[in-house]
Amino acid sequence: MNKFLKAISMLLIIILVFIPTGCWDNKELEERAFVLGVAVDRLKAGDDILLTVEVPKFAAAGGKQAGQVEPMITSHTGPTIFNAIRHFTLSLGKKLFWGNVAIVIVSQDFANKGIFPLIDFFARDPELRLSPFLLVAKATNANDILKGIKGQTETMASEQILGTLKTQNATGEFAADSLHDFVEKLQAPGIQPVVAVIEQASGDKDYIVKGIAVFKDDRVAGWLEVKEAKGYNWLTDNIKGGLIKVDYEEPKAVVVMEIVRSSTKTKVELVNEQILFKPTIKVAVNIAALDRAIDITSSESKEILKKATEEEIREHLEDAFSKLQKIKSDAIGIGEYIYRNNPTYWKTVEADWDVEYFPLVKLEPEIKVSIRHSGFLLKPTKLR
Amino acid sequence: MKKLMKQLKNTAYKKMFSSQEEDSKEELTLKASLANNRHLIKNSLGNSSDIIIRDLLVNGVQCSLVYIDDLADKSKVQEYIVEPLIKDFNDRDRISLNWLSNKVASPEVRFEAKLKEILAYINAGQTVLLLEGETVALILDTINEQYRSVTTPPTELVVRGSHEGFIESISKNVSMVRKRLKTPNFRVIDQQLGLYTNTSISICYIDGIAKDEVVEEVKKRLGQIDLDGILESGYLEEFISDAPFSPFPTIGITQKPDIVAAKLLEGRVAIFCDGTPVVMTAPFLFIENFQTPDDYYNRPYFSSIFRLIRMLSILISFMLPSLYVAVVNYHPDFLPTNFLMTIASASEGVPFPKFIEVIFMGLIFEILREAGLRIPTPMGQTVSIVGALVLGEAAVGAGLVGQPVIIVTALVAISSFAVNFALTSTLIIMRLAFLIGGAVLGLFGVTLVLLGLIIHLASIRSFGMNFLSPLAPLAVSSWKDSFLRLPWWLMGTRPARLSENPVRQKKIKQLKQVSSDE
């Protein structure tokens, strides 16, 4: 081979190396609009999808307003999500970039009909990620939520909602699941996905996140209210903090316990065709507040407080469990536990698990509460 | 490329050989007639005006001193030669060169008959004493040894340790190293190179530690040099380095005698060149770019931390601009949202693509650096004011470049000063290569360039040593002094494969036991 041919073939090889590396995009930052939040609605008329996005709008660098960010909310419709996304280029002048989406809100309508199109698109497209958190807008349109947020703590509404979801550990009153969690639960046998619920709030609040939407496959099957949501979190070892209000009988007082640590170990037993769900919950609490000066230092009163706390937790668990059984959706993953530990039995119940078998499961919780300390005060401040 | 170079070399050689005349002075020797000898020497030096010939009558016998003004120290000529000789001597008849050599006060005396050698001595600053009736000349050492005093080299400052730096005199430089290595095994081999400059070159090593093959190889490569003039060790470096096309230097340079002493102790060979304070050491490994004398004089924690920081800064200096362009243009989803929004808001409305911005700022920095090096000191402030204020502030204020680019450029600039000074040009070349890779292909491109760089580094050698040693080929025993610097009492061996005699401390085993007993 002569030198020239050799050089040409080397060049071709080098060029070929670059071609099969797939698609990627060289775009300057200012040609991109970063989508931070997405709201998905189904239009009342027909099956068209209304897609609303929140993108930051920056002031030009070097100018007087340099560095300032403003939220911009805009929507487009289309027969599918991808169509709607492409329609944005018709009006924006920038290409939407989907790598940094923080939250996805779907409306109740959309969720009722199944969110599979959304999940599929997010999982399939290389630019999108499964990291954003999923929320269901209860009793309102998803885009109304996004539009209604004035931005109280953050400039961008999506950032504020993301912040809200990340502080789940302060209350434990909802479940913050990402699209990734959703997909994982959707695919796993014997467990159903859940999603946090966002609602329009009255007064000076833009929105409120509370409760859980329980799915059956990709459709909403029912709702867990605050107390049930807390119970659900306890059953799934998802409590990282929060408060427990306990009534003290003699003398009558209200004691607020703050959860320091909580761990749940679950066990499922099969006794005479009866499935027993046995979660062991260990909770460490601090006494956070009293509404009356009562003596809480004695071992008897501590014992009483412990019992009362356990009772309170048990009530939460039972509420959540019976609600889930009523919804007929095993969001706790009891089926998954059986699938892992007794696959032969799981095969016999798999087909009708959620409808037939799950509602008959018996809950036998074991709760161990330990009171750590009572804050900076040993005895309550004396009133004179 | 190689073929082209070969061709160039060949034509150069041919030209040289054809132009080189037969040296007619080679066989000429002195005659018995003084007038004839004087004439011969004067003619050979072309009657240059700085040749001084001093005629003397020693006890009635005619003799002449020949030396070059200022090359030979006039006070030495006066003190060593003239003063002892103008005395009256009693033994009138026995005047001979041999007799004279006992009378002069010069510390070094040689006899020489060949004209060529005599001329070389005169050019070196020696004084030649010719005597009527003798066919041999007396060479007397009167070399003017007025050099710059020994000072701290401005490019290699240390906090702890010797502040001595080499000067322009080769004999002084070699003695500064020998002062630190008081062993009979210290060897110096002299050589003269350069057709017209006759520059003195010294190869130094420690017998029994340095590998004989390396010493021989250095001698062989130096012997092949056939250049008309050697003015600085850089001339030699280009001739004798293993990978002449590589941007990475494969020969170490330093201006500090303690560094040379330390490298000789590791089994390396030092090459001194007259007329420059820069001394070369070979073999030179990649890892030496991160080693500084401070590392060895300070406690191991200090050394190890700063060595890691130096490695980090070379990575920053190589790759930060390319990573910035690649991540921002191709993979913005790698960045946390808040960070991305900060960058995005800083580049909103900037008219140029990121690649151009980075190149632009990098170019400005290099111009500033070069200007700072050349500018007369009183005007130095102007450069810093113009550079910092006008280019930094104004460019951002006018929206020409984004602030992140300024930060990237500044960080790269600072990092590039944290590594070996000899790498400066390497850094610029590699940075550009990475930047183009990153701008064209994103992180994939950066990875490709990095791969190419590693292949290149692994493929080059320095005097028989793999450049990447002790990383590739792996020599864990040398890791004592690569990423971290272990305490001296743990360094029982010299770097692997570098030395004839790898044992540095014979008692290392006992020492280890003592420390573990405690």
Tab-separated table of N, CA, C and O in Angstrom, chain A residues 3 17-18 21 24-30 32 34 36 56 58-63 66-69 94 97-102 126-127 129 154 156 159, chain B residues 3 328-338 340-341 343-355 357 396-399 439-442 444 448:
chain	number	residue	atom	x	y	z
A	3	LYS	N	1.945	5.236	0.478
A	3	LYS	CA	1.808	6.158	1.612
A	3	LYS	C	0.491	6.918	1.593
A	3	LYS	O	-0.183	7.087	2.599
A	17	VAL	N	-14.386	6.560	13.763
A	17	VAL	CA	-14.461	6.439	15.217
A	17	VAL	C	-15.518	7.389	15.777
A	17	VAL	O	-16.228	7.085	16.718
A	18	PHE	N	-15.616	8.549	15.140
A	18	PHE	CA	-16.512	9.569	15.687
A	18	PHE	C	-17.969	9.327	15.314
A	18	PHE	O	-18.875	9.704	16.037
A	21	THR	N	-20.550	6.992	17.537
A	21	THR	CA	-20.681	7.279	18.969
A	21	THR	C	-22.056	7.817	19.321
A	21	THR	O	-22.277	8.262	20.422
A	24	TRP	N	-25.219	13.311	19.962
A	24	TRP	CA	-25.105	14.270	21.053
A	24	TRP	C	-25.077	15.635	20.432
A	24	TRP	O	-24.935	15.781	19.223
A	25	ASP	N	-25.157	16.583	21.244
A	25	ASP	CA	-25.581	17.867	20.778
A	25	ASP	C	-24.611	18.923	21.258
A	25	ASP	O	-24.315	19.009	22.428
A	26	ASN	N	-24.089	19.703	20.343
A	26	ASN	CA	-23.291	20.843	20.774
A	26	ASN	C	-24.154	22.074	20.719
A	26	ASN	O	-24.524	22.544	19.654
A	27	LYS	N	-24.546	22.580	21.865
A	27	LYS	CA	-25.386	23.774	21.899
A	27	LYS	C	-24.863	24.716	22.952
A	27	LYS	O	-24.564	24.301	24.064
A	28	GLU	N	-24.746	25.952	22.586
A	28	GLU	CA	-24.343	26.944	23.585
A	28	GLU	C	-25.448	27.095	24.616
A	28	GLU	O	-26.628	26.898	24.318
A	29	LEU	N	-25.024	27.472	25.829
A	29	LEU	CA	-26.002	27.585	26.913
A	29	LEU	C	-27.133	28.538	26.568
A	29	LEU	O	-28.291	28.294	26.889
A	30	GLU	N	-26.785	29.636	25.875
A	30	GLU	CA	-27.829	30.641	25.645
A	30	GLU	C	-28.815	30.222	24.554
A	30	GLU	O	-29.811	30.880	24.338
A	32	ARG	N	-30.236	27.348	24.854
A	32	ARG	CA	-31.053	26.349	25.527
A	32	ARG	C	-31.951	27.015	26.557
A	32	ARG	O	-31.564	27.997	27.178
A	34	PHE	N	-33.733	25.895	29.978
A	34	PHE	CA	-33.682	24.781	30.922
A	34	PHE	C	-35.037	24.576	31.568
A	34	PHE	O	-35.507	25.442	32.309
A	36	LEU	N	-37.307	23.381	34.271
A	36	LEU	CA	-37.125	22.996	35.670
A	36	LEU	C	-38.352	22.262	36.190
A	36	LEU	O	-38.248	21.382	37.027
A	56	PRO	N	-36.272	29.199	33.367
A	56	PRO	CA	-35.739	30.470	33.886
A	56	PRO	C	-35.404	31.405	32.735
A	56	PRO	O	-34.963	30.973	31.678
A	58	PHE	N	-33.120	34.670	31.883
A	58	PHE	CA	-31.985	35.402	32.461
A	58	PHE	C	-31.872	36.777	31.838
A	58	PHE	O	-32.125	36.965	30.653
A	59	ALA	N	-31.437	37.730	32.672
A	59	ALA	CA	-31.104	39.048	32.135
A	59	ALA	C	-29.741	38.946	31.469
A	59	ALA	O	-28.912	38.140	31.860
A	60	ALA	N	-29.522	39.790	30.448
A	60	ALA	CA	-28.270	39.716	29.706
A	60	ALA	C	-27.087	39.999	30.621
A	60	ALA	O	-27.138	40.900	31.457
A	61	ALA	N	-26.009	39.209	30.460
A	61	ALA	CA	-24.806	39.424	31.257
A	61	ALA	C	-24.188	40.747	30.844
A	61	ALA	O	-24.260	41.151	29.700
A	62	GLY	N	-23.600	41.429	31.800
A	62	GLY	CA	-22.951	42.689	31.494
A	62	GLY	C	-23.875	43.875	31.666
A	62	GLY	O	-23.435	44.991	31.862
A	63	GLY	N	-25.170	43.634	31.608
A	63	GLY	CA	-26.113	44.727	31.775
A	63	GLY	C	-26.320	45.063	33.240
A	63	GLY	O	-25.654	44.523	34.119
A	66	ALA	N	-27.747	42.182	35.298
A	66	ALA	CA	-27.010	40.930	35.103
A	66	ALA	C	-27.166	39.998	36.291
A	66	ALA	O	-27.074	40.419	37.442
A	67	GLY	N	-27.389	38.753	36.007
A	67	GLY	CA	-27.498	37.767	37.069
A	67	GLY	C	-28.909	37.561	37.565
A	67	GLY	O	-29.171	36.656	38.338
A	68	GLN	N	-29.845	38.394	37.122
A	68	GLN	CA	-31.213	38.239	37.612
A	68	GLN	C	-31.951	37.153	36.831
A	68	GLN	O	-31.794	37.013	35.627
A	69	VAL	N	-32.746	36.408	37.572
A	69	VAL	CA	-33.500	35.319	36.955
A	69	VAL	C	-34.983	35.557	37.176
A	69	VAL	O	-35.395	35.985	38.243
A	94	LYS	N	-35.820	29.125	21.566
A	94	LYS	CA	-34.745	28.348	22.173
A	94	LYS	C	-35.206	26.918	22.224
A	94	LYS	O	-36.408	26.657	22.203
A	97	PHE	N	-34.324	22.267	27.160
A	97	PHE	CA	-33.370	21.268	27.609
A	97	PHE	C	-33.951	20.554	28.826
A	97	PHE	O	-34.369	21.187	29.789
A	98	TRP	N	-33.962	19.228	28.777
A	98	TRP	CA	-34.732	18.462	29.754
A	98	TRP	C	-33.867	17.755	30.793
A	98	TRP	O	-34.361	16.964	31.572
A	99	GLY	N	-32.574	18.054	30.778
A	99	GLY	CA	-31.691	17.329	31.692
A	99	GLY	C	-31.804	17.739	33.139
A	99	GLY	O	-31.319	17.037	34.019
A	100	ASN	N	-32.390	18.884	33.415
A	100	ASN	CA	-32.399	19.380	34.794
A	100	ASN	C	-33.801	19.520	35.377
A	100	ASN	O	-34.006	20.295	36.304
A	101	VAL	N	-34.737	18.773	34.839
A	101	VAL	CA	-36.095	18.861	35.371
A	101	VAL	C	-36.097	18.422	36.839
A	101	VAL	O	-35.508	17.403	37.191
A	102	ALA	N	-36.740	19.245	37.674
A	102	ALA	CA	-36.754	18.934	39.106
A	102	ALA	C	-38.038	18.225	39.498
A	102	ALA	O	-38.023	17.301	40.305
A	126	PRO	N	-33.128	9.988	25.566
A	126	PRO	CA	-31.822	10.074	26.241
A	126	PRO	C	-31.597	11.388	26.972
A	126	PRO	O	-30.797	11.459	27.892
A	127	GLU	N	-32.277	12.454	26.546
A	127	GLU	CA	-32.009	13.746	27.174
A	127	GLU	C	-32.695	13.859	28.529
A	127	GLU	O	-32.258	14.588	29.404
A	129	ARG	N	-34.249	12.558	32.192
A	129	ARG	CA	-33.789	11.681	33.260
A	129	ARG	C	-34.977	11.229	34.082
A	129	ARG	O	-36.046	11.808	34.012
A	154	GLU	N	-38.178	30.677	46.716
A	154	GLU	CA	-37.261	30.543	45.587
A	154	GLU	C	-37.824	31.351	44.432
A	154	GLU	O	-39.028	31.600	44.357
A	156	MET	N	-37.795	30.310	41.338
A	156	MET	CA	-38.477	29.384	40.466
A	156	MET	C	-39.443	28.523	41.269
A	156	MET	O	-39.084	27.984	42.319
A	159	GLU	N	-38.296	24.979	41.925
A	159	GLU	CA	-37.280	24.852	42.968
A	159	GLU	C	-37.926	24.832	44.345
A	159	GLU	O	-37.512	24.110	45.242
B	3	LYS	N	11.033	11.299	8.138
B	3	LYS	CA	11.796	11.229	6.906
B	3	LYS	C	12.310	12.622	6.535
B	3	LYS	O	13.473	12.808	6.157
B	328	VAL	N	-20.556	22.238	29.578
B	328	VAL	CA	-21.567	23.271	29.382
B	328	VAL	C	-22.226	23.141	28.013
B	328	VAL	O	-23.434	23.314	27.873
B	329	ASN	N	-21.456	22.797	26.997
B	329	ASN	CA	-22.041	22.735	25.657
B	329	ASN	C	-22.704	21.402	25.341
B	329	ASN	O	-23.638	21.341	24.573
B	330	TYR	N	-22.169	20.332	25.895
B	330	TYR	CA	-22.681	19.016	25.508
B	330	TYR	C	-23.490	18.342	26.607
B	330	TYR	O	-24.458	17.660	26.342
B	331	HIS	N	-23.045	18.517	27.836
B	331	HIS	CA	-23.685	17.767	28.912
B	331	HIS	C	-24.095	18.678	30.068
B	331	HIS	O	-23.620	18.499	31.183
B	332	PRO	N	-24.944	19.670	29.802
B	332	PRO	CA	-25.288	20.565	30.922
B	332	PRO	C	-26.003	19.841	32.054
B	332	PRO	O	-26.034	20.336	33.172
B	333	ASP	N	-26.564	18.660	31.771
B	333	ASP	CA	-27.287	17.960	32.831
B	333	ASP	C	-26.333	17.362	33.864
B	333	ASP	O	-26.770	16.857	34.879
B	334	PHE	N	-25.004	17.426	33.608
B	334	PHE	CA	-24.056	16.968	34.617
B	334	PHE	C	-24.006	17.914	35.807
B	334	PHE	O	-23.613	17.527	36.884
B	335	LEU	N	-24.366	19.168	35.557
B	335	LEU	CA	-24.192	20.168	36.601
B	335	LEU	C	-25.447	20.252	37.457
B	335	LEU	O	-26.555	20.075	36.960
B	336	PRO	N	-25.278	20.518	38.744
B	336	PRO	CA	-26.447	20.763	39.581
B	336	PRO	C	-27.211	21.975	39.046
B	336	PRO	O	-26.598	22.909	38.529
B	337	THR	N	-28.545	21.927	39.185
B	337	THR	CA	-29.378	22.951	38.549
B	337	THR	C	-28.960	24.371	38.929
B	337	THR	O	-28.854	25.238	38.067
B	338	ASN	N	-28.707	24.582	40.216
B	338	ASN	CA	-28.390	25.945	40.647
B	338	ASN	C	-27.096	26.440	40.014
B	338	ASN	O	-26.985	27.584	39.586
B	340	LEU	N	-25.790	25.369	37.238
B	340	LEU	CA	-26.035	25.558	35.816
B	340	LEU	C	-26.709	26.897	35.573
B	340	LEU	O	-26.370	27.623	34.642
B	341	MET	N	-27.673	27.235	36.449
B	341	MET	CA	-28.385	28.496	36.252
B	341	MET	C	-27.451	29.680	36.447
B	341	MET	O	-27.576	30.690	35.756
B	343	ILE	N	-24.244	29.705	35.756
B	343	ILE	CA	-23.429	29.807	34.544
B	343	ILE	C	-24.263	30.348	33.393
B	343	ILE	O	-23.833	31.218	32.638
B	344	ALA	N	-25.502	29.829	33.295
B	344	ALA	CA	-26.360	30.247	32.183
B	344	ALA	C	-26.648	31.735	32.260
B	344	ALA	O	-26.627	32.441	31.250
B	345	SER	N	-26.903	32.221	33.473
B	345	SER	CA	-27.245	33.636	33.577
B	345	SER	C	-26.018	34.493	33.297
B	345	SER	O	-26.127	35.616	32.831
B	346	ALA	N	-24.810	33.933	33.571
B	346	ALA	CA	-23.597	34.706	33.303
B	346	ALA	C	-23.257	34.717	31.823
B	346	ALA	O	-22.506	35.575	31.372
B	347	SER	N	-23.786	33.752	31.073
B	347	SER	CA	-23.412	33.734	29.660
B	347	SER	C	-24.566	34.168	28.767
B	347	SER	O	-24.462	34.108	27.545
B	348	GLU	N	-25.661	34.621	29.370
B	348	GLU	CA	-26.788	35.101	28.566
B	348	GLU	C	-26.370	36.377	27.834
B	348	GLU	O	-25.884	37.325	28.458
B	349	GLY	N	-26.521	36.373	26.546
B	349	GLY	CA	-26.215	37.572	25.777
B	349	GLY	C	-24.761	37.727	25.405
B	349	GLY	O	-24.382	38.697	24.766
B	350	VAL	N	-23.907	36.778	25.832
B	350	VAL	CA	-22.500	36.839	25.418
B	350	VAL	C	-22.411	36.437	23.951
B	350	VAL	O	-22.951	35.407	23.562
B	351	PRO	N	-21.769	37.274	23.126
B	351	PRO	CA	-21.881	37.055	21.674
B	351	PRO	C	-21.099	35.874	21.118
B	351	PRO	O	-21.376	35.435	20.024
B	352	PHE	N	-20.100	35.370	21.876
B	352	PHE	CA	-19.239	34.332	21.304
B	352	PHE	C	-19.579	32.958	21.865
B	352	PHE	O	-20.053	32.852	22.990
B	353	PRO	N	-19.278	31.921	21.087
B	353	PRO	CA	-19.396	30.568	21.639
B	353	PRO	C	-18.380	30.383	22.753
B	353	PRO	O	-17.354	31.066	22.792
B	354	LYS	N	-18.673	29.412	23.645
B	354	LYS	CA	-17.792	29.152	24.792
B	354	LYS	C	-16.355	28.879	24.366
B	354	LYS	O	-15.412	29.358	24.978
B	355	PHE	N	-16.209	28.099	23.307
B	355	PHE	CA	-14.879	27.718	22.841
B	355	PHE	C	-14.045	28.959	22.514
B	355	PHE	O	-12.914	29.110	22.964
B	357	GLU	N	-14.621	31.984	23.557
B	357	GLU	CA	-14.403	32.745	24.794
B	357	GLU	C	-13.179	32.232	25.541
B	357	GLU	O	-12.320	33.007	25.978
B	396	VAL	N	-15.995	41.529	31.128
B	396	VAL	CA	-17.223	41.021	31.728
B	396	VAL	C	-18.297	42.099	31.728
B	396	VAL	O	-19.453	41.869	31.367
B	397	GLY	N	-17.885	43.308	32.115
B	397	GLY	CA	-18.841	44.415	32.192
B	397	GLY	C	-19.478	44.700	30.849
B	397	GLY	O	-20.663	45.019	30.766
B	398	ALA	N	-18.704	44.564	29.799
B	398	ALA	CA	-19.237	44.846	28.470
B	398	ALA	C	-20.002	43.658	27.913
B	398	ALA	O	-20.576	43.742	26.835
B	399	GLY	N	-20.004	42.554	28.644
B	399	GLY	CA	-20.736	41.385	28.172
B	399	GLY	C	-20.015	40.649	27.061
B	399	GLY	O	-20.628	39.917	26.301
B	439	ALA	N	-14.352	20.723	22.602
B	439	ALA	CA	-15.271	21.567	21.849
B	439	ALA	C	-15.886	20.806	20.680
B	439	ALA	O	-17.019	21.052	20.302
B	440	VAL	N	-15.137	19.874	20.120
B	440	VAL	CA	-15.640	19.159	18.944
B	440	VAL	C	-16.474	17.947	19.340
B	440	VAL	O	-17.502	17.667	18.733
B	441	LEU	N	-16.064	17.255	20.388
B	441	LEU	CA	-16.722	15.990	20.709
B	441	LEU	C	-17.215	15.885	22.144
B	441	LEU	O	-17.588	14.813	22.587
B	442	GLY	N	-17.168	16.955	22.889
B	442	GLY	CA	-17.645	16.870	24.266
B	442	GLY	C	-16.718	16.056	25.131
B	442	GLY	O	-15.528	15.934	24.847
B	444	PHE	N	-16.463	12.997	25.346
B	444	PHE	CA	-15.884	11.923	24.550
B	444	PHE	C	-14.555	12.381	23.955
B	444	PHE	O	-13.556	11.659	23.988
B	448	LEU	N	-10.790	11.059	24.605
B	448	LEU	CA	-9.919	10.626	23.507
B	448	LEU	C	-8.543	11.259	23.627
B	448	LEU	O	-7.521	10.590	23.526
